[in-house]
Rosetta silent file (secondary structure, phi, psi, omega in degrees, C-alpha in Angstrom):
SEQUENCE: MATPSFKNLVDLYQKSVERFAGNPLYGVRTADGSWEYGTYRDFGTKVDAFRGGLASLGVGVGDRVAVISNNRPEWAVGAYATYGLGACYVPMYEKQNASDWEYIIRDCEAKVLLAANAKIAKTVRAFIDKIDSLETVIDLSAGEDDDNSYASLVKRGHANPVDALDPDPESLCGFIYTSGTTGNPKGVRLSHGNIISNVNAVQDIFDMCPSDRSLSFLPWAHSFGQTCELHCGISVGASSAICDDVTKLIGYLSEVKPTLLFSVPRIFNRIYDG
SCORE:     score description
SCORE:     0.000 S_00000001
   1 L     0.000  118.421 -178.194   -2.360   55.629   72.768 S_00000001
   2 L   -66.539  141.303  178.155   -5.778   56.589   71.444 S_00000001
   3 L   -88.114  126.590 -178.652   -5.851   59.367   68.871 S_00000001
   4 L   -73.872  159.449  169.194   -8.178   62.224   69.857 S_00000001
   5 L   -82.343  158.277 -175.525  -10.758   63.775   67.584 S_00000001
   6 L  -125.173  153.083 -179.960  -10.146   67.362   66.552 S_00000001
   7 L  -102.174  -23.101  175.475  -12.433   70.353   66.068 S_00000001
   8 L  -158.831  175.869 -175.307  -10.239   72.406   63.715 S_00000001
   9 H   -72.645  -24.554  174.986   -6.744   72.375   62.211 S_00000001
  10 H   -70.004  -43.594  177.062   -5.327   74.570   64.972 S_00000001
  11 H   -59.421  -43.683  178.236   -6.580   72.105   67.558 S_00000001
  12 H   -58.889  -51.150 -178.316   -4.974   69.260   65.565 S_00000001
  13 H   -60.251  -47.295 -176.264   -1.614   71.022   65.356 S_00000001
  14 H   -65.226  -43.211  179.959   -1.508   72.028   69.016 S_00000001
  15 H   -65.690  -39.663 -177.587   -2.451   68.603   70.342 S_00000001
  16 H   -71.153  -39.811  177.440    0.056   66.812   68.113 S_00000001
  17 H   -62.399  -37.403  179.227    2.959   69.121   68.972 S_00000001
  18 H   -71.281  -44.119 -174.668    2.203   68.543   72.654 S_00000001
  19 H   -73.821  -33.162 -171.429    1.757   64.770   72.395 S_00000001
  20 L  -120.456   31.262 -170.619    4.675   64.032   70.061 S_00000001
  21 L   -47.747  -44.416 -176.008    7.108   66.824   70.918 S_00000001
  22 L   -89.827   -1.904 -178.680   10.275   64.733   70.667 S_00000001
  23 L   -76.382  150.685  173.664    9.213   62.648   67.651 S_00000001
  24 E   -69.802  147.172  178.373   10.676   63.274   64.183 S_00000001
  25 E  -120.554  -80.716 -176.753    8.371   65.055   61.750 S_00000001
  26 E  -105.510  132.491  177.511    9.840   66.276   58.431 S_00000001
  27 E  -111.315  136.552  176.133   13.060   64.936   56.946 S_00000001
  28 E  -122.319  147.502 -178.084   15.053   66.673   54.203 S_00000001
  29 E   -82.029  129.442 -177.946   17.944   65.226   52.238 S_00000001
  30 L   -91.841  172.713 -176.910   21.284   66.903   52.950 S_00000001
  31 L   -61.532  -28.525 -178.556   24.204   67.509   50.590 S_00000001
  32 L   -87.905    6.222  176.399   26.018   64.406   51.858 S_00000001
  33 L    88.495    3.369  176.967   23.039   62.164   51.014 S_00000001
  34 L   -91.381  171.045  179.180   21.773   61.687   54.571 S_00000001
  35 E  -114.087  128.368 -177.270   18.300   62.575   55.858 S_00000001
  36 E  -114.165  123.715 -175.858   17.905   65.169   58.592 S_00000001
  37 E  -110.050  135.191  168.934   14.672   65.269   60.604 S_00000001
  38 E   -90.635  162.647 -179.391   13.271   68.061   62.720 S_00000001
  39 E   -96.204  168.722  174.009   11.008   67.247   65.662 S_00000001
  40 H   -60.412  -36.868  177.488    7.399   68.140   66.347 S_00000001
  41 H   -61.251  -46.118  177.437    8.724   70.533   68.992 S_00000001
  42 H   -57.247  -45.694 -178.766   10.916   72.268   66.367 S_00000001
  43 H   -60.918  -45.992  179.764    7.935   72.491   64.040 S_00000001
  44 H   -60.425  -39.926  178.741    5.711   73.984   66.751 S_00000001
  45 H   -62.321  -42.168 -179.199    8.309   76.624   67.569 S_00000001
  46 H   -69.949  -41.515  178.763    8.532   77.662   63.906 S_00000001
  47 H   -60.627  -46.248 -179.060    4.754   77.714   63.420 S_00000001
  48 H   -61.754  -40.925 -179.840    4.274   79.903   66.476 S_00000001
  49 H   -69.561  -43.012 -177.789    7.021   82.273   65.350 S_00000001
  50 H   -68.745  -30.274  174.744    5.847   82.477   61.738 S_00000001
  51 H   -60.281  -43.758  176.508    2.310   83.165   62.936 S_00000001
  52 H   -64.378  -37.161  177.999    3.678   86.225   64.710 S_00000001
  53 H   -64.152  -43.540  177.663    5.601   87.171   61.582 S_00000001
  54 H   -65.304  -38.578  178.350    2.486   86.990   59.405 S_00000001
  55 H   -62.114  -34.132  178.787    0.541   88.991   61.983 S_00000001
  56 H   -66.109  -18.964  176.358    3.194   91.721   61.751 S_00000001
  57 L   -90.451    1.535  178.590    2.259   92.003   58.062 S_00000001
  58 L    91.209   10.396  179.583   -1.363   92.586   59.015 S_00000001
  59 L   -73.104  130.015 -178.909   -2.639   89.082   58.265 S_00000001
  60 L  -148.296 -163.900 -175.520   -5.813   88.387   60.229 S_00000001
  61 L   -56.603  128.003  176.411   -9.200   86.714   60.164 S_00000001
  62 L    86.407  -10.043  177.669  -10.492   86.143   56.650 S_00000001
  63 L   -73.166  164.855  178.717   -7.289   87.157   54.858 S_00000001
  64 E  -117.206  129.292  172.479   -5.660   84.916   52.249 S_00000001
  65 E  -112.313  115.442 -179.802   -2.043   83.742   52.343 S_00000001
  66 E   -97.299  157.758  179.409   -1.029   82.113   49.057 S_00000001
  67 E  -142.638  134.831  173.305    1.990   79.875   48.482 S_00000001
  68 E  -117.337  100.807 -176.219    3.851   78.777   45.348 S_00000001
  69 L  -168.870  148.227  167.038    6.080   75.913   46.392 S_00000001
  70 L   -72.794  173.261  178.817    6.647   72.188   46.215 S_00000001
  71 L   -57.673  133.406  176.387    6.376   70.196   49.449 S_00000001
  72 L  -166.953  158.810 -178.932    8.834   71.383   52.088 S_00000001
  73 H   -55.224  -37.389 -178.970    8.722   71.963   55.860 S_00000001
  74 H   -64.163  -29.244  176.830    8.191   75.710   55.342 S_00000001
  75 H   -60.161  -48.124 -178.532    5.037   74.932   53.323 S_00000001
  76 H   -68.906  -39.160  176.238    3.532   73.197   56.356 S_00000001
  77 H   -58.063  -46.715  179.924    4.746   75.899   58.758 S_00000001
  78 H   -60.738  -39.064 -179.386    3.057   78.522   56.586 S_00000001
  79 H   -63.542  -53.520 -175.512   -0.196   76.552   56.516 S_00000001
  80 H   -71.453  -29.115  173.692   -0.564   76.071   60.266 S_00000001
  81 H   -65.739  -40.313  178.718    0.612   79.613   61.022 S_00000001
  82 H   -64.694  -45.558  179.349   -2.081   80.904   58.661 S_00000001
  83 H   -57.941  -38.136 -177.676   -4.792   78.754   60.244 S_00000001
  84 L   -68.664  -13.917  176.207   -3.871   80.133   63.669 S_00000001
  85 L   -99.246    3.435 -177.320   -4.643   83.654   62.475 S_00000001
  86 L    74.091   17.147 -179.623   -8.070   82.684   61.155 S_00000001
  87 L   -98.906  174.289 -177.365   -6.811   83.232   57.601 S_00000001
  88 E  -109.413  139.310  179.240   -7.010   80.989   54.506 S_00000001
  89 E  -102.106  130.657 -174.458   -4.090   79.156   52.879 S_00000001
  90 E  -126.859   98.941 -176.649   -4.093   79.004   49.068 S_00000001
  91 E   -86.274  148.342  173.061   -1.487   76.678   47.500 S_00000001
  92 E  -134.609  170.767 -176.251   -0.200   76.692   43.928 S_00000001
  93 L  -100.631  144.539  177.604    2.367   74.630   42.024 S_00000001
  94 L   -61.710  -32.334 -175.530    5.894   75.710   41.114 S_00000001
  95 L   -88.365    3.389  175.811    5.427   74.369   37.574 S_00000001
  96 L   -69.495  157.520  174.819    2.252   76.330   36.867 S_00000001
  97 L   -69.201  147.833  178.469    2.283   79.107   34.310 S_00000001
  98 H   -59.238  -30.973  178.774    2.795   82.599   35.694 S_00000001
  99 H   -65.449  -34.303  176.170   -0.560   83.538   34.150 S_00000001
 100 H   -68.723  -43.042  177.029   -2.240   80.917   36.363 S_00000001
 101 H   -55.851  -48.832 -177.203   -0.464   82.265   39.443 S_00000001
 102 H   -60.801  -42.832 -179.237   -1.644   85.778   38.602 S_00000001
 103 H   -62.668  -47.073 -176.426   -5.218   84.629   38.039 S_00000001
 104 H   -66.522  -42.723  179.065   -5.398   82.646   41.298 S_00000001
 105 H   -60.149  -42.200  179.008   -3.780   85.392   43.393 S_00000001
 106 H   -69.645  -43.839 -175.111   -6.270   87.915   42.029 S_00000001
 107 H   -65.175  -40.728 -178.878   -9.256   85.560   42.271 S_00000001
 108 H   -86.078   -9.633 -179.439   -8.646   84.568   45.914 S_00000001
 109 L    62.451   50.349 -179.819   -7.591   88.127   46.833 S_00000001
 110 L   -64.545  139.131  177.939   -4.331   87.031   48.452 S_00000001
 111 L   -96.213  -39.111  179.788   -2.738   89.554   50.799 S_00000001
 112 E  -128.092  142.419  179.280    0.602   87.776   51.289 S_00000001
 113 E  -125.950  129.252  174.886    2.333   85.347   48.941 S_00000001
 114 E   -98.099  126.434 -177.423    5.026   82.818   49.906 S_00000001
 115 E  -116.319  139.000 -172.622    7.407   81.981   47.046 S_00000001
 116 L   -63.923  -33.621 -173.970    9.695   78.950   46.955 S_00000001
 117 L  -153.921  177.560 -175.395   12.771   80.753   45.631 S_00000001
 118 H   -64.741  -35.364 -178.366   14.184   84.036   44.339 S_00000001
 119 H   -64.669  -47.379  178.691   13.179   83.355   40.734 S_00000001
 120 H   -66.859  -41.073  179.892    9.513   82.841   41.572 S_00000001
 121 H   -58.549  -42.052  179.539    9.576   85.728   44.053 S_00000001
 122 H   -62.515  -41.829 -179.729   10.879   88.081   41.361 S_00000001
 123 H   -63.204  -46.952 -173.046    8.127   87.020   38.952 S_00000001
 124 H   -80.668  -19.814  176.212    5.267   87.439   41.400 S_00000001
 125 H   -64.482  -23.583  176.638    6.484   90.701   42.911 S_00000001
 126 L   -68.294  -17.766  179.879    5.559   92.235   39.569 S_00000001
 127 L   -77.305  -18.488 -175.800    1.945   91.360   40.401 S_00000001
 128 L   -58.543  -37.063 -179.786    1.857   93.739   43.383 S_00000001
 129 L   -77.703  -12.338 -176.075    1.284   96.714   41.067 S_00000001
 130 L  -109.317  -17.852 -176.910   -1.442   94.829   39.175 S_00000001
 131 L  -119.237  115.726 -172.288   -3.391   93.086   41.957 S_00000001
 132 L   -59.528  -38.191 -174.248   -4.982   95.368   44.539 S_00000001
 133 L   -74.117  -28.791 -171.298   -5.079   92.825   47.382 S_00000001
 134 L   -76.500  121.285 -177.229   -1.444   91.669   47.128 S_00000001
 135 L  -112.514  -34.855 -171.901    0.834   93.553   49.528 S_00000001
 136 E  -142.566  138.635  172.672    3.858   91.363   50.294 S_00000001
 137 E  -115.039  126.967 -178.252    5.863   88.554   48.678 S_00000001
 138 E  -108.889  125.333  178.004    7.960   86.385   51.008 S_00000001
 139 E   -87.902  116.601 -178.821   10.938   84.413   49.662 S_00000001
 140 L   -69.661  -19.577 -174.281   11.129   81.059   51.472 S_00000001
 141 L  -100.170   -9.659 -175.955   14.760   80.553   50.464 S_00000001
 142 L   -79.245  163.903 -178.179   16.279   83.958   51.367 S_00000001
 143 L   -88.983  179.159 -176.941   18.245   84.706   54.540 S_00000001
 144 L   -64.273  -21.188 -178.853   17.497   86.839   57.586 S_00000001
 145 L   -72.144  -13.110  176.845   19.144   89.879   55.977 S_00000001
 146 L   -95.593  116.188 -177.491   16.183   90.078   53.573 S_00000001
 147 L   -61.461  -24.352 -179.944   13.227   91.741   55.335 S_00000001
 148 L  -105.512   49.507  178.098   10.836   89.896   53.017 S_00000001
 149 E  -122.388  158.310  174.739   12.114   86.399   53.752 S_00000001
 150 H   -58.154  -45.749 -177.353   10.732   83.448   55.680 S_00000001
 151 H   -60.234  -41.755 -178.593   13.778   83.521   57.970 S_00000001
 152 H   -71.349  -32.908  177.474   13.326   87.181   58.856 S_00000001
 153 H   -69.807  -36.682  175.194    9.596   86.717   59.542 S_00000001
 154 H   -61.518  -44.961  179.016   10.347   83.791   61.856 S_00000001
 155 H   -61.989  -43.109  179.883   12.848   85.972   63.716 S_00000001
 156 H   -63.787  -40.157 -179.524   10.341   88.836   63.909 S_00000001
 157 H   -68.986  -33.068  175.382    7.639   86.499   65.195 S_00000001
 158 H   -58.996  -39.452 -178.014    9.899   85.121   67.923 S_00000001
 159 H   -80.197  -20.209 -177.081   10.244   88.666   69.238 S_00000001
 160 L  -135.316   70.829 -175.745    6.535   89.480   68.813 S_00000001
 161 L   -67.590  150.851  178.470    4.473   86.337   69.504 S_00000001
 162 L  -132.571  128.359  179.594    0.759   86.166   68.762 S_00000001
 163 L   -65.493  146.595  177.629   -1.568   83.595   70.314 S_00000001
 164 L   -75.667  143.434  173.697   -3.366   81.224   67.957 S_00000001
 165 L   -79.389  170.162  177.700   -7.095   81.629   67.466 S_00000001
 166 L  -118.301   83.312 -171.095   -9.580   78.780   67.865 S_00000001
 167 L   -62.771  145.410  171.663  -11.452   78.838   64.529 S_00000001
 168 L   -65.835  140.803  179.519  -15.046   77.737   64.243 S_00000001
 169 L   -55.720  -26.491 -179.054  -15.281   74.482   62.241 S_00000001
 170 L   -81.250  -11.583 -178.782  -17.463   76.297   59.702 S_00000001
 171 L   -76.562  150.339 -176.298  -14.843   78.972   59.003 S_00000001
 172 E   -72.704  140.384  175.128  -12.721   78.665   55.878 S_00000001
 173 E  -110.278  -18.461 -179.499   -9.184   77.299   56.165 S_00000001
 174 E   175.310  171.930  174.648   -8.183   77.467   52.508 S_00000001
 175 E  -119.859  141.675  169.626   -8.885   77.185   48.805 S_00000001
 176 E  -121.108  123.721 -174.585   -7.678   74.432   46.481 S_00000001
 177 E   -94.709  143.974  175.527   -7.771   75.346   42.803 S_00000001
 178 L   -71.977  171.152 -176.755   -8.471   73.024   39.886 S_00000001
 179 L   -69.430  -24.383 -179.755   -5.964   72.661   37.048 S_00000001
 180 L    75.392   25.293 -176.865   -7.901   74.971   34.747 S_00000001
 181 L   -68.202  -24.286  179.788   -7.447   72.693   31.712 S_00000001
 182 L  -113.512   20.200 -178.966  -10.833   73.694   30.261 S_00000001
 183 L   156.869 -162.544  177.683  -10.801   77.324   31.377 S_00000001
 184 L   -67.893  147.973  176.710   -9.643   79.392   34.304 S_00000001
 185 L   -57.072  145.744  178.666   -8.849   77.481   37.527 S_00000001
 186 L  -111.564  129.359 -178.450  -11.786   77.142   39.918 S_00000001
 187 E   -88.595  125.785  176.073  -11.220   77.594   43.644 S_00000001
 188 E   -94.149  121.237 -176.532  -12.803   75.084   46.020 S_00000001
 189 E   -86.260  119.035 -176.601  -13.570   76.733   49.362 S_00000001
 190 E  -115.712  135.114  178.323  -12.707   74.384   52.236 S_00000001
 191 E   -96.115  166.019  173.047  -13.600   74.830   55.891 S_00000001
 192 H   -57.428  -40.091 -179.914  -11.788   73.528   58.953 S_00000001
 193 H   -64.142  -36.414  177.404  -14.731   71.160   59.378 S_00000001
 194 H   -57.617  -51.701 -177.009  -14.331   69.832   55.825 S_00000001
 195 H   -69.667  -46.976 -175.310  -10.715   68.805   56.411 S_00000001
 196 H   -64.093  -35.113  178.316  -11.102   67.698   60.019 S_00000001
 197 H   -62.000  -37.064  177.212  -14.079   65.443   59.235 S_00000001
 198 H   -69.331  -43.014  179.238  -11.852   63.583   56.778 S_00000001
 199 H   -60.069  -48.268 -179.788   -8.960   63.370   59.249 S_00000001
 200 H   -62.336  -36.843  179.801  -11.222   62.008   61.990 S_00000001
 201 H   -68.334  -41.404  178.591  -12.760   59.507   59.553 S_00000001
 202 H   -60.341  -39.898  179.885   -9.353   58.251   58.372 S_00000001
 203 H   -62.893  -29.778 -179.320   -8.361   57.621   61.983 S_00000001
 204 H   -74.431  -26.329 -172.128  -11.443   55.450   62.425 S_00000001
 205 H  -117.984  -11.188 -175.661  -10.684   53.182   59.472 S_00000001
 206 L  -129.725  127.235 -171.746   -6.903   53.273   58.891 S_00000001
 207 L   -88.124   86.718  173.855   -4.332   52.242   61.473 S_00000001
 208 L  -101.815  150.679 -176.968   -1.606   54.908   61.375 S_00000001
 209 L  -146.345  169.213 -176.091    0.768   55.392   64.313 S_00000001
 210 L   -59.950  -24.779 -179.730    3.728   57.555   65.453 S_00000001
 211 L   -81.145   -7.046  179.448    6.293   55.042   64.166 S_00000001
 212 L   -72.242  149.435  177.047    4.968   55.330   60.610 S_00000001
 213 E  -140.173  135.866  175.855    6.970   57.220   58.015 S_00000001
 214 E  -111.625  161.786  170.760    5.998   58.331   54.509 S_00000001
 215 E  -109.566  104.766 -167.902    8.067   59.478   51.539 S_00000001
 216 E   -83.932  114.674  174.355    6.255   62.637   50.537 S_00000001
 217 L  -135.626  -22.502  174.054    6.032   63.390   46.821 S_00000001
 218 L   -67.068  133.866 -174.361    2.317   63.891   46.108 S_00000001
 219 L   -65.563  133.959  174.465    1.740   67.669   46.160 S_00000001
 220 L   -71.486  -10.511  174.623    0.167   69.124   49.276 S_00000001
 221 L   -72.690   -9.813  177.183   -1.416   71.655   46.921 S_00000001
 222 L  -103.171  149.973 -174.480   -3.812   68.808   45.989 S_00000001
 223 H   -62.308  -34.884 -177.991   -6.570   67.681   48.353 S_00000001
 224 H   -67.552  -54.276 -179.405   -5.349   64.052   48.547 S_00000001
 225 H   -61.774  -40.120 -177.604   -1.751   64.793   49.478 S_00000001
 226 H   -68.720  -47.581 -175.832   -2.737   67.594   51.820 S_00000001
 227 H   -71.688  -52.736 -170.991   -5.490   65.768   53.695 S_00000001
 228 H   -78.043  -37.635 -176.466   -4.123   62.224   53.897 S_00000001
 229 H   -94.245  -52.056 -176.701   -0.403   62.846   54.209 S_00000001
 230 H   -67.209  -63.507 -172.798    0.035   66.316   55.707 S_00000001
 231 H   -74.164  -44.676  179.800   -2.879   66.594   58.133 S_00000001
 232 H   -65.841  -39.190  179.059   -3.499   62.900   58.883 S_00000001
 233 H   -60.492  -47.869  178.563    0.216   62.286   59.329 S_00000001
 234 H   -62.919  -36.718 -175.105    0.583   65.103   61.841 S_00000001
 235 H   -63.335  -25.449 -178.483   -2.575   64.012   63.658 S_00000001
 236 H  -109.488    2.352  178.646   -1.024   60.639   64.613 S_00000001
 237 L    82.184   18.472  179.924    2.580   61.772   65.170 S_00000001
 238 L   -78.008  170.385  179.014    3.968   60.164   61.996 S_00000001
 239 E  -119.753  160.908  179.267    6.971   61.468   60.045 S_00000001
 240 E  -138.512  129.729  168.572    7.556   62.290   56.367 S_00000001
 241 E   -89.869  131.924 -175.461   10.720   62.445   54.317 S_00000001
 242 E   -88.687  116.719  177.715   10.349   65.130   51.648 S_00000001
 243 L   -77.974  113.323 -176.950   11.149   63.880   48.140 S_00000001
 244 L   -87.323   -5.346 -178.838   12.909   66.801   46.425 S_00000001
 245 L  -156.544  109.071 -174.564   13.008   65.139   42.998 S_00000001
 246 H   -63.316  -22.201  178.450   10.362   62.654   41.871 S_00000001
 247 H   -70.360  -15.687  179.464   12.807   61.104   39.381 S_00000001
 248 H  -101.686   10.628 -173.518   14.825   59.900   42.406 S_00000001
 249 H   -56.849  -47.250 -175.720   11.802   58.412   44.151 S_00000001
 250 H   -61.794  -43.346  178.395   12.752   54.755   43.665 S_00000001
 251 H   -65.094  -37.498 -179.595   16.258   55.314   45.030 S_00000001
 252 H   -66.556  -28.207 -179.396   14.933   57.293   47.974 S_00000001
 253 H   -57.739  -41.303 -178.588   12.652   54.398   48.953 S_00000001
 254 H   -71.969  -23.833  178.893   15.657   52.290   49.942 S_00000001
 255 H   -82.262  -44.726 -175.184   17.101   55.179   51.977 S_00000001
 256 H   -82.538  -34.269 -177.190   13.956   56.289   53.789 S_00000001
 257 L    53.786   58.523 -177.881   12.301   52.848   54.115 S_00000001
 258 L   -67.496  147.292  172.543    8.777   54.298   54.426 S_00000001
 259 L   -93.223  -14.749  178.107    6.021   52.273   56.052 S_00000001
 260 E  -130.049  143.676  173.309    3.412   54.361   54.194 S_00000001
 261 L  -139.771  112.528  176.225    3.330   55.607   50.614 S_00000001
 262 L   -89.198  117.351 -168.732    0.609   57.952   49.449 S_00000001
 263 L  -150.531 -176.701  174.908    0.645   57.609   45.699 S_00000001
 264 L  -120.200  160.850 -171.658   -1.184   57.223   42.401 S_00000001
 265 H   -53.572  -39.764 -174.911   -1.369   54.003   40.316 S_00000001
 266 H   -65.334  -29.571  177.000    1.419   54.804   37.837 S_00000001
 267 H   -71.159  -41.897  175.635    3.965   55.157   40.659 S_00000001
 268 H   -61.528  -35.231  177.542    2.947   51.825   42.144 S_00000001
 269 H   -65.302  -40.672  178.445    3.322   50.345   38.646 S_00000001
 270 H   -63.331  -41.722  178.938    6.885   51.732   38.418 S_00000001
 271 H   -63.932  -44.412 -179.802    7.746   50.225   41.796 S_00000001
 272 H   -61.616  -45.261 -179.195    6.240   46.881   40.790 S_00000001
 273 H   -63.718  -28.141 -178.571    8.101   46.874   37.466 S_00000001
 274 L   -82.693    0.000    0.000   11.336   47.588   39.309 S_00000001
């Protein structure tokens, strides 16, 4: 089955959910040590609902939705829901200093912030009084009883759906910030066309298919992990198991049995040495 070219990230998401509806997408490790995968159909349902939830907070064209989280299915849901509103997604790392979070949130003028857990949410909610643009912090880990949780926004969006926009390729889809090791982090402004041109090019030169599976540990907050694993993987109907602890990576390899591994040299060296 030939892989189509895409004009923006919304187009990519919609076509892949339709083409690969019953295929597995993201796998998470359960308490009993097994891996549980949701389908592309499940993912599409959550993206559509969360888009409605973000819209209920007033997120629209040109707004910024920031996220502080390691790789997880909700990270990807938040990204594609944001793209569908014509807004920009701005990722940060859980291990960054709070001062970096504050700087980036202020610099990108984020309106809504997604936080991985209650501890991070508590820290960044203190920024609301200090950063004019920031209005709402959403806890990705809280339950439906919390009005400012991912679960409650998904529920709200199910009841109040909002159609996805069709962004122009030249419109911005997100910012990726540098580490800031020699000063304040610098935000790189990326358009839908920037990302999609890379996705389409990868499809021309690298043979990925729906039966492929990766073990995801490179951060999607970085351009390599986000472009090659997140977006390219979805574009061909592949699946990803989410590595929740990089120190367990070698053990997880034997459980997940990935056909693809997006990595950096030192990880390949560890595998080779083992």
